[in-house]
PDB file of N, CA and C in Angstrom:
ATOM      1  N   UNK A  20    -190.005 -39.754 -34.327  1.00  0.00           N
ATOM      2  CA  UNK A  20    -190.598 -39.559 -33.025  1.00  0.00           C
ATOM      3  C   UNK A  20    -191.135 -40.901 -32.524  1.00  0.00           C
ATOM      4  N   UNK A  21    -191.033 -41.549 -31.501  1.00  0.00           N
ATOM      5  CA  UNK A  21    -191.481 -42.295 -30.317  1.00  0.00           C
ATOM      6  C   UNK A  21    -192.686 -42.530 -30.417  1.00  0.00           C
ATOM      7  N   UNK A  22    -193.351 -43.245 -30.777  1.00  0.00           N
ATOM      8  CA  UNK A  22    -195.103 -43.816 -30.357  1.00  0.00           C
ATOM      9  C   UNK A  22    -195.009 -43.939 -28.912  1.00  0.00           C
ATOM     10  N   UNK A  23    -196.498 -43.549 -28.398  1.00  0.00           N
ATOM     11  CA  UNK A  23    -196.709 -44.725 -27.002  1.00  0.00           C
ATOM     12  C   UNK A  23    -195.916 -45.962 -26.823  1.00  0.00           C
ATOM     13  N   UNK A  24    -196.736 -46.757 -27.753  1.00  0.00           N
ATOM     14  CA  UNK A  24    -196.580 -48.221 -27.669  1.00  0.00           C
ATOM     15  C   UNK A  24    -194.999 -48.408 -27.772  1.00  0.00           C
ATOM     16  N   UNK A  25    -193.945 -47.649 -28.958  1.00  0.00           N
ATOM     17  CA  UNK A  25    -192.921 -48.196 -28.580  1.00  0.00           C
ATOM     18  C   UNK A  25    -191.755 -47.524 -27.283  1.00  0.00           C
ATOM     19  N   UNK A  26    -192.344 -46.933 -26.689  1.00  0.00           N
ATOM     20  CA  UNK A  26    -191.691 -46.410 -25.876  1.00  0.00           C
ATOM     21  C   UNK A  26    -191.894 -46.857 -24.655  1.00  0.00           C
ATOM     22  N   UNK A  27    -193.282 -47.444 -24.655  1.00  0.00           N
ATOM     23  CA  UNK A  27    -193.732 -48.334 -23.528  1.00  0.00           C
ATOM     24  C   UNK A  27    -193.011 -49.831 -23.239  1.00  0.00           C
ATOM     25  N   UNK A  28    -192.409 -49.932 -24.230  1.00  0.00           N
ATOM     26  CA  UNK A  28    -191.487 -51.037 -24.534  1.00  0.00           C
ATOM     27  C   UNK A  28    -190.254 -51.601 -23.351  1.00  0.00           C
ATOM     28  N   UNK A  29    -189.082 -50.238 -23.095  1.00  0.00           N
ATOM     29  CA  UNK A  29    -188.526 -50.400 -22.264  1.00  0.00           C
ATOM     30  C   UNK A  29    -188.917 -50.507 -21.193  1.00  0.00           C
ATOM     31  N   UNK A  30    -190.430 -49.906 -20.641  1.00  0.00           N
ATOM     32  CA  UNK A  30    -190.729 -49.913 -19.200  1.00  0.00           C
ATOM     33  C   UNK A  30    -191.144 -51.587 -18.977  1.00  0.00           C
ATOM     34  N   UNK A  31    -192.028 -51.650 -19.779  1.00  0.00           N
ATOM     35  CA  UNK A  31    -192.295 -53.171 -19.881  1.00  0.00           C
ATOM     36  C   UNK A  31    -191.310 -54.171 -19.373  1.00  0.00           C
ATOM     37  N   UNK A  32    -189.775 -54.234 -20.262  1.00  0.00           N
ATOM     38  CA  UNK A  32    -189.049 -54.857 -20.331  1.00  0.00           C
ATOM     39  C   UNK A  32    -188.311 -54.856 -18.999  1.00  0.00           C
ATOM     40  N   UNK A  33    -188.191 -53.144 -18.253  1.00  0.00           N
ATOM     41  CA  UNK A  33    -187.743 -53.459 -16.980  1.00  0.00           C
ATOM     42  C   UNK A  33    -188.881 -53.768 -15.875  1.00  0.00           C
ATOM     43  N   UNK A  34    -189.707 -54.023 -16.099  1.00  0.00           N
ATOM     44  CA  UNK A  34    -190.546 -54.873 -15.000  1.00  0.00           C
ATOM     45  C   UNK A  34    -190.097 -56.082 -14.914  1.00  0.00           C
ATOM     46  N   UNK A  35    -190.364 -56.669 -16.247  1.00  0.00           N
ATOM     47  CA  UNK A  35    -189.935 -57.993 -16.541  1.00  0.00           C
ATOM     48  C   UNK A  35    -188.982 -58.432 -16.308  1.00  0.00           C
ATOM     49  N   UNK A  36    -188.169 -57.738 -16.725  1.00  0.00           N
ATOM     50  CA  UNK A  36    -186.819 -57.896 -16.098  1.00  0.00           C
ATOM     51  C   UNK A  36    -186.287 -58.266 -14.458  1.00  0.00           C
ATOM     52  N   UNK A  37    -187.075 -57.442 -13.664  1.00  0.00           N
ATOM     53  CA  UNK A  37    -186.660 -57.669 -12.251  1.00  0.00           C
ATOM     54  C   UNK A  37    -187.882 -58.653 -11.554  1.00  0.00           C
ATOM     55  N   UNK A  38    -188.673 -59.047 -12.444  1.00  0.00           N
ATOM     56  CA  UNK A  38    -189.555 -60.210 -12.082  1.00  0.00           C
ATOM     57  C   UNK A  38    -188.338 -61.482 -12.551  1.00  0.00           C
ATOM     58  N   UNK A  39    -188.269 -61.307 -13.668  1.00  0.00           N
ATOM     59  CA  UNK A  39    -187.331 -62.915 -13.960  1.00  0.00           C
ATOM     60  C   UNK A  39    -186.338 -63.041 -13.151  1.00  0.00           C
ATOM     61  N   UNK A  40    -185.760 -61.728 -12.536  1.00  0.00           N
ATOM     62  CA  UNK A  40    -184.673 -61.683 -11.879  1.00  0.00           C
ATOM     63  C   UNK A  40    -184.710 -62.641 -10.563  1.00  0.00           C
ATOM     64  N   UNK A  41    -186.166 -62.603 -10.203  1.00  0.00           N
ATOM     65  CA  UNK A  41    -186.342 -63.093  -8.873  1.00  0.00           C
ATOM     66  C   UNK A  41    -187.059 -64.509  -9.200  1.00  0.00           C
ATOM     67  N   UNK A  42    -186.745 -65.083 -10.255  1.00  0.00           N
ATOM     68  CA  UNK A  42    -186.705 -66.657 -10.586  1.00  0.00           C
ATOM     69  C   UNK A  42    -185.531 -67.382 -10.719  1.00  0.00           C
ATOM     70  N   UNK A  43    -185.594 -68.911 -11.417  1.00  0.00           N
ATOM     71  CA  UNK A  43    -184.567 -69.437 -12.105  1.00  0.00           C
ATOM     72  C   UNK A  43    -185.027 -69.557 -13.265  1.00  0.00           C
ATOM     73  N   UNK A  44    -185.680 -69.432 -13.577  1.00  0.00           N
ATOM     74  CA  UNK A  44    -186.150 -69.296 -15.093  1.00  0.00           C
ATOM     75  C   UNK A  44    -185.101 -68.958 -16.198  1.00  0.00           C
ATOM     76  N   UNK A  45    -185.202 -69.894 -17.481  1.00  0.00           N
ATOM     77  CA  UNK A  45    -184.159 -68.810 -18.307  1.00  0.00           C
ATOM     78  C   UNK A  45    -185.102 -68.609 -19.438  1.00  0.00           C
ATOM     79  N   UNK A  46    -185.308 -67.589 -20.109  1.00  0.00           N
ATOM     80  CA  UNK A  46    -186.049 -67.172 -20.989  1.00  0.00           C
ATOM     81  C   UNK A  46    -185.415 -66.690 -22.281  1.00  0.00           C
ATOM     82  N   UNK A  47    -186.446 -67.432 -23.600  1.00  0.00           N
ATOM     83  CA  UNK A  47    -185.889 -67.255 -24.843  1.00  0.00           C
ATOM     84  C   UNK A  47    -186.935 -66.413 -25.274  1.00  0.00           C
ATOM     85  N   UNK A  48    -186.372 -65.575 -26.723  1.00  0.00           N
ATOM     86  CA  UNK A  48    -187.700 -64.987 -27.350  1.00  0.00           C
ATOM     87  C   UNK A  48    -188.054 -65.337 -28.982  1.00  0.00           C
ATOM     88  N   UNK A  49    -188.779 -64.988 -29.160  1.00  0.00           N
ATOM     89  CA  UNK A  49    -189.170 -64.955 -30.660  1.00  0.00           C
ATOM     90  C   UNK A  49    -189.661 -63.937 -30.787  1.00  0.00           C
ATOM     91  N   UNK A  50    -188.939 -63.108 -31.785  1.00  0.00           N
ATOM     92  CA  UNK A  50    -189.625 -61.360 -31.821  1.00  0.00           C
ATOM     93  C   UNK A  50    -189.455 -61.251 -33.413  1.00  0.00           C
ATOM     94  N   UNK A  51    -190.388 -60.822 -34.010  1.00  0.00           N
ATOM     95  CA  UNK A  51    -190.862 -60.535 -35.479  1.00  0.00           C
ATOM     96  C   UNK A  51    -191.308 -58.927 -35.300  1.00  0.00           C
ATOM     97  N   UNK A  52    -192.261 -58.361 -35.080  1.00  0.00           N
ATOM     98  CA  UNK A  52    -192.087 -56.758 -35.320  1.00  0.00           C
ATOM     99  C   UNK A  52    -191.599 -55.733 -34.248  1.00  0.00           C
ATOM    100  N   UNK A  53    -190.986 -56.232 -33.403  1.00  0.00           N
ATOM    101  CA  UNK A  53    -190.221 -56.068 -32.343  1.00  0.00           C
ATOM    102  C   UNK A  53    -188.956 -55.649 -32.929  1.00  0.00           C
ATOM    103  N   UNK A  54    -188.318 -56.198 -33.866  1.00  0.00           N
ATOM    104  CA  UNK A  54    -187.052 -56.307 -34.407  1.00  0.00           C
ATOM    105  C   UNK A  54    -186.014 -56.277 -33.552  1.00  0.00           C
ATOM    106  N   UNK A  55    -186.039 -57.309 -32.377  1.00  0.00           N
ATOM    107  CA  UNK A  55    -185.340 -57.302 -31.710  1.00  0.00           C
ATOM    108  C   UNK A  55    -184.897 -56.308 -30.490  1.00  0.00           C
ATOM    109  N   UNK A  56    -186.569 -55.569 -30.473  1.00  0.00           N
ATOM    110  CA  UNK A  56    -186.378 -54.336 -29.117  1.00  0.00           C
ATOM    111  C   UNK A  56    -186.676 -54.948 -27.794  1.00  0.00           C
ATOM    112  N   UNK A  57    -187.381 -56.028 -28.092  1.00  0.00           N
ATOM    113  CA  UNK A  57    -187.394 -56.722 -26.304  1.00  0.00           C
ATOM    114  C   UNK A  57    -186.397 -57.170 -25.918  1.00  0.00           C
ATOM    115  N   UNK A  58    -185.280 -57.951 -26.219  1.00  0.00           N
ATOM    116  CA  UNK A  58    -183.866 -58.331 -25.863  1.00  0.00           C
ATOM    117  C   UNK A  58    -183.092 -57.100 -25.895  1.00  0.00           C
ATOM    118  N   UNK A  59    -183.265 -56.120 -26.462  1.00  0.00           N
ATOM    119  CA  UNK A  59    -182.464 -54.821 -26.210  1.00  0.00           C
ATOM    120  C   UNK A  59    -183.089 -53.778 -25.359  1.00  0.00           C
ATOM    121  N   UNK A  60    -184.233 -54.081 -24.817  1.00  0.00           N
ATOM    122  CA  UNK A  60    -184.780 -53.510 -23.706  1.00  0.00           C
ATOM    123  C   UNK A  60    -184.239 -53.991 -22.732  1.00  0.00           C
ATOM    124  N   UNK A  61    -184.457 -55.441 -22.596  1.00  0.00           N
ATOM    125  CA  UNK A  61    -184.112 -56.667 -21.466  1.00  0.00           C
ATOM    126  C   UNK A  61    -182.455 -56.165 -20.849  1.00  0.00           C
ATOM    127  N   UNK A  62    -181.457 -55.777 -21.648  1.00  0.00           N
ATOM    128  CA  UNK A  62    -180.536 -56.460 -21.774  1.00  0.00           C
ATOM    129  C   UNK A  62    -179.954 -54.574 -20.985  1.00  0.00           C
ATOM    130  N   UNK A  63    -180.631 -54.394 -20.980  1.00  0.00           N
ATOM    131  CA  UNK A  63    -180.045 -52.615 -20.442  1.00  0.00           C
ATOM    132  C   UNK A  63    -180.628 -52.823 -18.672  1.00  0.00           C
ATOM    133  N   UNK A  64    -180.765 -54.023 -17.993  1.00  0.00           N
ATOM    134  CA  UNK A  64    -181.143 -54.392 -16.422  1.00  0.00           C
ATOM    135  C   UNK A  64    -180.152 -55.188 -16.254  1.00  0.00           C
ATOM    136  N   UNK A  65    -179.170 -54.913 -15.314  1.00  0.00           N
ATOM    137  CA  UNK A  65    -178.038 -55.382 -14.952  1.00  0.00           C
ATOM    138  C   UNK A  65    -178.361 -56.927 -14.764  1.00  0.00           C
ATOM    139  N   UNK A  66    -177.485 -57.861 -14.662  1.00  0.00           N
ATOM    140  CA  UNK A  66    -177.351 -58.648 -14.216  1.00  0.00           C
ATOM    141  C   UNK A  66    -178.354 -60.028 -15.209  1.00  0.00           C
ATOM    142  N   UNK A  67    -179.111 -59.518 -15.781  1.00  0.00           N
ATOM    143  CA  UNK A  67    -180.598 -59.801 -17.047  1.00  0.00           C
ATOM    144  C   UNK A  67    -179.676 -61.374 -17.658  1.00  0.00           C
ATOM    145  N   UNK A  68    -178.136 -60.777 -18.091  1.00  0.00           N
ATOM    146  CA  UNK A  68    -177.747 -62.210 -18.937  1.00  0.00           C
ATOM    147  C   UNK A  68    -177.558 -63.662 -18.043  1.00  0.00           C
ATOM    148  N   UNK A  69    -177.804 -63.323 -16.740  1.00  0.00           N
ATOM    149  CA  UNK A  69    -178.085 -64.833 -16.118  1.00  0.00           C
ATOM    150  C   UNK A  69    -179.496 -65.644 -16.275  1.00  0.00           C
ATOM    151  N   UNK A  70    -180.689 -64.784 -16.773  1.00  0.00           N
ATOM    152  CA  UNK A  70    -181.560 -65.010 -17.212  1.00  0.00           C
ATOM    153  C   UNK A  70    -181.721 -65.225 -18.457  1.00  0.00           C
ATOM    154  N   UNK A  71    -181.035 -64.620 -19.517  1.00  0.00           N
ATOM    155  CA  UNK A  71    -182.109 -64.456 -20.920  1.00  0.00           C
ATOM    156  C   UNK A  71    -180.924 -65.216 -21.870  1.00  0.00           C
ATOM    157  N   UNK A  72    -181.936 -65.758 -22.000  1.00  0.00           N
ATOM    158  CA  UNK A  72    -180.566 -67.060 -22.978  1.00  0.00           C
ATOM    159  C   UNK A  72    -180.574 -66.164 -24.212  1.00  0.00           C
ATOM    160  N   UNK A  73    -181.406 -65.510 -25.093  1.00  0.00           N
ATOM    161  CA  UNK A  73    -181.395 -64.761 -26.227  1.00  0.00           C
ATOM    162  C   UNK A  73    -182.519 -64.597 -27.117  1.00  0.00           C
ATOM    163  N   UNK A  74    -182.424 -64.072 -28.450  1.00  0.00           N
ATOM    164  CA  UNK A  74    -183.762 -64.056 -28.504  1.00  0.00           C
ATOM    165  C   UNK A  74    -183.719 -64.002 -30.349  1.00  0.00           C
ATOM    166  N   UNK A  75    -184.909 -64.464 -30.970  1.00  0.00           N
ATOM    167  CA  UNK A  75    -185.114 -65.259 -32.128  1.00  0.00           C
ATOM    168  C   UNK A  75    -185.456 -64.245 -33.104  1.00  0.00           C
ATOM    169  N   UNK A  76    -184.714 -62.931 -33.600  1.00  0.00           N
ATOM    170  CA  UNK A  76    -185.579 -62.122 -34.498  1.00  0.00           C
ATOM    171  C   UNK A  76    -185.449 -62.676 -35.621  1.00  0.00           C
ATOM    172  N   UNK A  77    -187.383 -62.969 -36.230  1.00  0.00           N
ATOM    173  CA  UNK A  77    -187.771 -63.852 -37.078  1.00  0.00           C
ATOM    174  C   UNK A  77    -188.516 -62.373 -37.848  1.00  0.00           C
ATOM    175  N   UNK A  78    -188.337 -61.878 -38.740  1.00  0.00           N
ATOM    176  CA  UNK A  78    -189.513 -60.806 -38.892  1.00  0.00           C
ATOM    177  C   UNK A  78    -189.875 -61.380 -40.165  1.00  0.00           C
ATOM    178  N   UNK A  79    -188.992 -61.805 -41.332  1.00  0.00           N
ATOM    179  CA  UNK A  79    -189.760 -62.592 -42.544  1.00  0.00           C
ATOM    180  C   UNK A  79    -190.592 -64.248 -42.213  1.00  0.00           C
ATOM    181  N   UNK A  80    -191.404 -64.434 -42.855  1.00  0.00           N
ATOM    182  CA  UNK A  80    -191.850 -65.543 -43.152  1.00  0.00           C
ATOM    183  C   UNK A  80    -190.674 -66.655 -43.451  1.00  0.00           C
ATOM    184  N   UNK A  81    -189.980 -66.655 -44.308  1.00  0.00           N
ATOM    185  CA  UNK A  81    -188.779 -67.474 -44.616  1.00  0.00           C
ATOM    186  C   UNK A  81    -188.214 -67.437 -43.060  1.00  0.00           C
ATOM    187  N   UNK A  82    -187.654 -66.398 -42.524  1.00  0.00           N
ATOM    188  CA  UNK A  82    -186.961 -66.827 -41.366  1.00  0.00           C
ATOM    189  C   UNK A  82    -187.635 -67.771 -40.093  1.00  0.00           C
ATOM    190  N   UNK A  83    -189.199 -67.078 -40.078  1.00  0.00           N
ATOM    191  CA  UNK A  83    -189.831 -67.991 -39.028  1.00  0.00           C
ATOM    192  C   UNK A  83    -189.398 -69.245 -39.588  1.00  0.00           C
ATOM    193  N   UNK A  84    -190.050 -70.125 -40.848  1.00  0.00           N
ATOM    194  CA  UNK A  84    -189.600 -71.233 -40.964  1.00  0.00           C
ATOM    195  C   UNK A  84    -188.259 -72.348 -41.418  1.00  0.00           C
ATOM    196  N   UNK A  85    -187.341 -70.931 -41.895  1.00  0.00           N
ATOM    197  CA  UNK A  85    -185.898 -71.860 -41.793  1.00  0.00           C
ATOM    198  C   UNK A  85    -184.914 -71.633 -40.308  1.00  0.00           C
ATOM    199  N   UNK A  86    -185.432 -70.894 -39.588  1.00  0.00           N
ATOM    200  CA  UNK A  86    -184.334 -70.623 -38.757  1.00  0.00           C
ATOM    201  C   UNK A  86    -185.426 -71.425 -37.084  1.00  0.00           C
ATOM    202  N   UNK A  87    -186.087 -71.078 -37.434  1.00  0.00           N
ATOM    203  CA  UNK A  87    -187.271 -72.194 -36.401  1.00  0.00           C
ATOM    204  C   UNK A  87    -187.975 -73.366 -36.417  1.00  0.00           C
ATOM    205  N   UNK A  88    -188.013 -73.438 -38.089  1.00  0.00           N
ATOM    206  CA  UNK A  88    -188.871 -74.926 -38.819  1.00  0.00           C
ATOM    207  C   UNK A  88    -190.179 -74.425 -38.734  1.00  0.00           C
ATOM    208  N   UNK A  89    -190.995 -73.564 -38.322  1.00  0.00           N
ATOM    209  CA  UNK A  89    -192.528 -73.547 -38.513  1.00  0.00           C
ATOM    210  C   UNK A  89    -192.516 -74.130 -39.650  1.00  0.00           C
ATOM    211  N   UNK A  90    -193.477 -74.701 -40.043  1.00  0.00           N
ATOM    212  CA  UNK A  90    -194.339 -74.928 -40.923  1.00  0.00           C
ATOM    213  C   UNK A  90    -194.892 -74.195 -42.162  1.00  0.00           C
ATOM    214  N   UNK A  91    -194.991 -74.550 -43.619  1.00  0.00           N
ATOM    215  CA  UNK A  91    -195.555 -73.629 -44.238  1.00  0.00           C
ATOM    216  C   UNK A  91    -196.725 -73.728 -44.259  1.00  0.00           C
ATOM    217  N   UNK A  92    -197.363 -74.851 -43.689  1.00  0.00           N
ATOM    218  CA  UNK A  92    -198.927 -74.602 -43.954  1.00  0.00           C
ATOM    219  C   UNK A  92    -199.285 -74.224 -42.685  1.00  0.00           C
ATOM    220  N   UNK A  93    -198.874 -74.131 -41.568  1.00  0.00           N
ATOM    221  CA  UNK A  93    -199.046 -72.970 -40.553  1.00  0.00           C
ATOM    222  C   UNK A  93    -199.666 -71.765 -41.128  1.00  0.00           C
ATOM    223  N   UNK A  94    -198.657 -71.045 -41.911  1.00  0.00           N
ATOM    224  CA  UNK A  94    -198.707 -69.536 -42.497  1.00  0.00           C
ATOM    225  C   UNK A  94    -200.140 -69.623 -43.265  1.00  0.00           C
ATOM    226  N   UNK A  95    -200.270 -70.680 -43.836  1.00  0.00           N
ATOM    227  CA  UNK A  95    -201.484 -71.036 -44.641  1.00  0.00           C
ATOM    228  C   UNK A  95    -202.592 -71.228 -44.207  1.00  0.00           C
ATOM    229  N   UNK A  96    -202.950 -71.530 -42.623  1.00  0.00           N
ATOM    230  CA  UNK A  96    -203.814 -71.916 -42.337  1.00  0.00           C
ATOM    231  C   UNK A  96    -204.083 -70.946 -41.099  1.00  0.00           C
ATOM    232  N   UNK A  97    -203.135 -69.683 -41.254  1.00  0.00           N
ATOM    233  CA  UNK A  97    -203.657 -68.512 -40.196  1.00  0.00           C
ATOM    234  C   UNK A  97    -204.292 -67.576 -40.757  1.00  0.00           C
ATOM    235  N   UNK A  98    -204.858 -66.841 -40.375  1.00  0.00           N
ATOM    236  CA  UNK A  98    -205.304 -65.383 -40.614  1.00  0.00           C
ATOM    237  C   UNK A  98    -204.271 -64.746 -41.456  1.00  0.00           C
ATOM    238  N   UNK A  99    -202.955 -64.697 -40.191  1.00  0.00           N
ATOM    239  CA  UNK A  99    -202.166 -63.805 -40.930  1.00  0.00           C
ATOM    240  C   UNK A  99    -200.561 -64.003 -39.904  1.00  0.00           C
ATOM    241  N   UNK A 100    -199.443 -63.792 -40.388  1.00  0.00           N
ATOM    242  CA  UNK A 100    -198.272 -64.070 -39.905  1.00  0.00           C
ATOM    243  C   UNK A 100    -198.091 -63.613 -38.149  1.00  0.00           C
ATOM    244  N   UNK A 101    -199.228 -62.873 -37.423  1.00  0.00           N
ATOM    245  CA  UNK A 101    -199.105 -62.276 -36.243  1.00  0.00           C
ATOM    246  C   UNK A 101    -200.018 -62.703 -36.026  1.00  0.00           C
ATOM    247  N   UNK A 102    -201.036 -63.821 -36.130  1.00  0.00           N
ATOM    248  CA  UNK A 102    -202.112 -64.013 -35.467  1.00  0.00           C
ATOM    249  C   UNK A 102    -201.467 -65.326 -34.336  1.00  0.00           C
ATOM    250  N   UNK A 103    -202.466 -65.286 -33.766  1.00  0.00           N
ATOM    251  CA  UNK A 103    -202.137 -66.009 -31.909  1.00  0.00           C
ATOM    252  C   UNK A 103    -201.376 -67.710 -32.489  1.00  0.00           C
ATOM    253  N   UNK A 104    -201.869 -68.268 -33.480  1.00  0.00           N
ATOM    254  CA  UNK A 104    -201.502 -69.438 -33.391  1.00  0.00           C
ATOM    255  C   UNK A 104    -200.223 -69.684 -34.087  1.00  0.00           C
ATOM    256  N   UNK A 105    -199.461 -68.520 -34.953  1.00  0.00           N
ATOM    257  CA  UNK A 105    -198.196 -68.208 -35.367  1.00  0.00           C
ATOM    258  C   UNK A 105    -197.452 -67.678 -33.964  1.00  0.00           C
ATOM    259  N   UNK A 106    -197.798 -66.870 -33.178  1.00  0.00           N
ATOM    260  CA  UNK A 106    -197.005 -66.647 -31.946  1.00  0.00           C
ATOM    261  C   UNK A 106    -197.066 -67.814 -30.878  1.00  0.00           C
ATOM    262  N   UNK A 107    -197.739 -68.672 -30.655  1.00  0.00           N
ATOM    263  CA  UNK A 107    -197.541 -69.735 -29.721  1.00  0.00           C
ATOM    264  C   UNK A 107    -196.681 -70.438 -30.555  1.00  0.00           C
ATOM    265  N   UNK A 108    -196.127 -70.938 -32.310  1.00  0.00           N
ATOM    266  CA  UNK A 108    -195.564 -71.731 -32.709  1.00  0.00           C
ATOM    267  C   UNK A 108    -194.013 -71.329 -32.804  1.00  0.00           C
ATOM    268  N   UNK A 109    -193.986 -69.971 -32.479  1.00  0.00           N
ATOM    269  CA  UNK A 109    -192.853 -69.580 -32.144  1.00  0.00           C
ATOM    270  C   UNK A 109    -192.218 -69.226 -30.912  1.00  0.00           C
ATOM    271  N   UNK A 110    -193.138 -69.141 -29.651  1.00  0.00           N
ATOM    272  CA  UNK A 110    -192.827 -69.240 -28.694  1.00  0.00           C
ATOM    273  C   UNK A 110    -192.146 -70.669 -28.544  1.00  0.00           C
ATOM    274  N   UNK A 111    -193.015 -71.668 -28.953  1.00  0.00           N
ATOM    275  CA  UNK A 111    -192.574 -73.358 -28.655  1.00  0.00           C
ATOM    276  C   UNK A 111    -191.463 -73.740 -29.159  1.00  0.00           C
ATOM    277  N   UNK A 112    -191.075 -73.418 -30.821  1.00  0.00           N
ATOM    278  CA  UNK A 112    -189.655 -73.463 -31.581  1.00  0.00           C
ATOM    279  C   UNK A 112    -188.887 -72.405 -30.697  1.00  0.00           C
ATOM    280  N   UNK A 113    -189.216 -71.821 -30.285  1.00  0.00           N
ATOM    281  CA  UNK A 113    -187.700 -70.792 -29.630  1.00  0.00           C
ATOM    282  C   UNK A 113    -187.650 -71.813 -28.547  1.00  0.00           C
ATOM    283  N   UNK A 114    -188.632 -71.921 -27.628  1.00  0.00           N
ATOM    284  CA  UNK A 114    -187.804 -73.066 -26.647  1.00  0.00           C
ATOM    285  C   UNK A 114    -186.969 -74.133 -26.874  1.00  0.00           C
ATOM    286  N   UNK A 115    -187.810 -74.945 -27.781  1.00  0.00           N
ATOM    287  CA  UNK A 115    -187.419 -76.289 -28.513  1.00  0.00           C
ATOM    288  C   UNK A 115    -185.942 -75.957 -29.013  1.00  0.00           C
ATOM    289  N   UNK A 116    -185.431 -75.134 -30.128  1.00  0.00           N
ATOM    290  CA  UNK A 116    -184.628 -74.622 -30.201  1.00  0.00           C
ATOM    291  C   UNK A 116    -183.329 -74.090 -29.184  1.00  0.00           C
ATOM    292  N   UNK A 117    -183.281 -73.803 -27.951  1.00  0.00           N
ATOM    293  CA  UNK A 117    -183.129 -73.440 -26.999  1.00  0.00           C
ATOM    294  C   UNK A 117    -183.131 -74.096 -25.731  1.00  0.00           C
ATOM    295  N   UNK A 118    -182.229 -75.625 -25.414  1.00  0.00           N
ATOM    296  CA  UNK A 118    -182.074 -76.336 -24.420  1.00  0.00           C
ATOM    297  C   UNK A 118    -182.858 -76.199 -23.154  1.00  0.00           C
ATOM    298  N   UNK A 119    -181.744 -74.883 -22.908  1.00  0.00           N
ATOM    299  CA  UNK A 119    -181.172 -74.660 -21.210  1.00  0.00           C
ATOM    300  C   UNK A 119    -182.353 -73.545 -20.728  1.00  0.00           C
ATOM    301  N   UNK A 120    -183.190 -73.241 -22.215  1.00  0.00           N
ATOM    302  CA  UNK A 120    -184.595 -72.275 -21.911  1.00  0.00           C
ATOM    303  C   UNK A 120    -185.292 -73.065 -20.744  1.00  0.00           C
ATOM    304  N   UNK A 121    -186.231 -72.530 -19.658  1.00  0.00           N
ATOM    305  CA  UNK A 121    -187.338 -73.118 -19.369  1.00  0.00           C
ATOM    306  C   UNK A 121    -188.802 -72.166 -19.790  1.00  0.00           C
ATOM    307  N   UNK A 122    -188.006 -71.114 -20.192  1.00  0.00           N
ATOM    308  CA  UNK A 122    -189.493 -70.173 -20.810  1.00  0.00           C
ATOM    309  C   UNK A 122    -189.326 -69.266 -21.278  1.00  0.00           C
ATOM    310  N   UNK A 123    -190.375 -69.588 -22.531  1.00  0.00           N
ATOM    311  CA  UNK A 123    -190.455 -68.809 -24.285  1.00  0.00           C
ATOM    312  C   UNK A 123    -191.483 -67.603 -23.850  1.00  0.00           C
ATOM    313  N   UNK A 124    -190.802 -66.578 -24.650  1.00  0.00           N
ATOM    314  CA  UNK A 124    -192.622 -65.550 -25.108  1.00  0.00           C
ATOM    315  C   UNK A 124    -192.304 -65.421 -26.680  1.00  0.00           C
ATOM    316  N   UNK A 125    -193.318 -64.737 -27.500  1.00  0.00           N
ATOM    317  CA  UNK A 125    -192.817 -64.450 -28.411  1.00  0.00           C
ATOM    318  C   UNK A 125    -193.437 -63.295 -28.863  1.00  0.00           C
ATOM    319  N   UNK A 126    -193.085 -62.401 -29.892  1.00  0.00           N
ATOM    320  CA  UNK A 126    -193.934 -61.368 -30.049  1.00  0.00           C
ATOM    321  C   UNK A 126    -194.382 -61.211 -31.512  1.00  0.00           C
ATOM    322  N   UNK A 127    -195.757 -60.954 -31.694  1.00  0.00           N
ATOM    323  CA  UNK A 127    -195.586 -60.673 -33.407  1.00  0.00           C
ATOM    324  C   UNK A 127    -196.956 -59.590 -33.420  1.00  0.00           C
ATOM    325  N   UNK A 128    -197.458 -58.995 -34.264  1.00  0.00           N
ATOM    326  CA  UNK A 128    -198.463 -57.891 -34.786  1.00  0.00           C
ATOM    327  C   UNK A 128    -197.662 -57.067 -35.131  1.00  0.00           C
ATOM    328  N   UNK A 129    -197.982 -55.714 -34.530  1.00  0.00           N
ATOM    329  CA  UNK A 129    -198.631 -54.519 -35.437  1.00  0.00           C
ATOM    330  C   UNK A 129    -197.731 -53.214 -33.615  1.00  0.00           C
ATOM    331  N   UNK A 130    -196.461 -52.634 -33.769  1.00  0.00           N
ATOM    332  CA  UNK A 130    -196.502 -51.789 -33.081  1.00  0.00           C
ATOM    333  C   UNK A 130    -196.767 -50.729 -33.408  1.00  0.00           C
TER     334      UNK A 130
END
């Protein structure tokens, strides 16, 4: 069965969706407990792949830092793998990572 929170997911995604729509923006993601439901939210709004360059599902520790480079003493020096200063370091590696991006989000906690 469906939680709130993840069902709130797609609505989210089509807001977002027809907001980016009405930019040039291209947007990358970094999604860890998401498992890759915001790019598969995103990606069900027509026209979305002129926007969304793709998106980074990192959900292990190993993957944040071999497939993005974080840092291991990052992990070491947070709270915990979803706290704020692990999601800004993956917002920044998904861009960095990601040329033709001009803008990262990333997602990590607890849905």
């Amino acid at each position: 069965m469906a939680t709130r929170k993840t069902t709130s997911v797609p609505r989210s995604a089509a807001a977002t969706a027809h907001a980016l729509l009405g930019t040039e923006h291209q947007l990358v993601l970094a999604e860890s407990c998401t498992g890759g439901l915001a790019a598969a939210s995103l990606v069900a709004t027509p026209g979305i792949s002129t926007r969304l360059c793709g998106s980074f599902v990192v959900y292990q520790i190993a993957s944040k830092r071999e497939w993005l480079g974080l840092p291991e003493l990052l992990f070491a020096n947070a709270p915990d793998a979803a706290s704020a200063s692990v999601s800004a370091a993956l917002a920044r590696a998904a861009l960095q990572h990601t040329p033709h991006a001009t803008l990262a989000a990333a997602i990590t906690g607890r849905l």
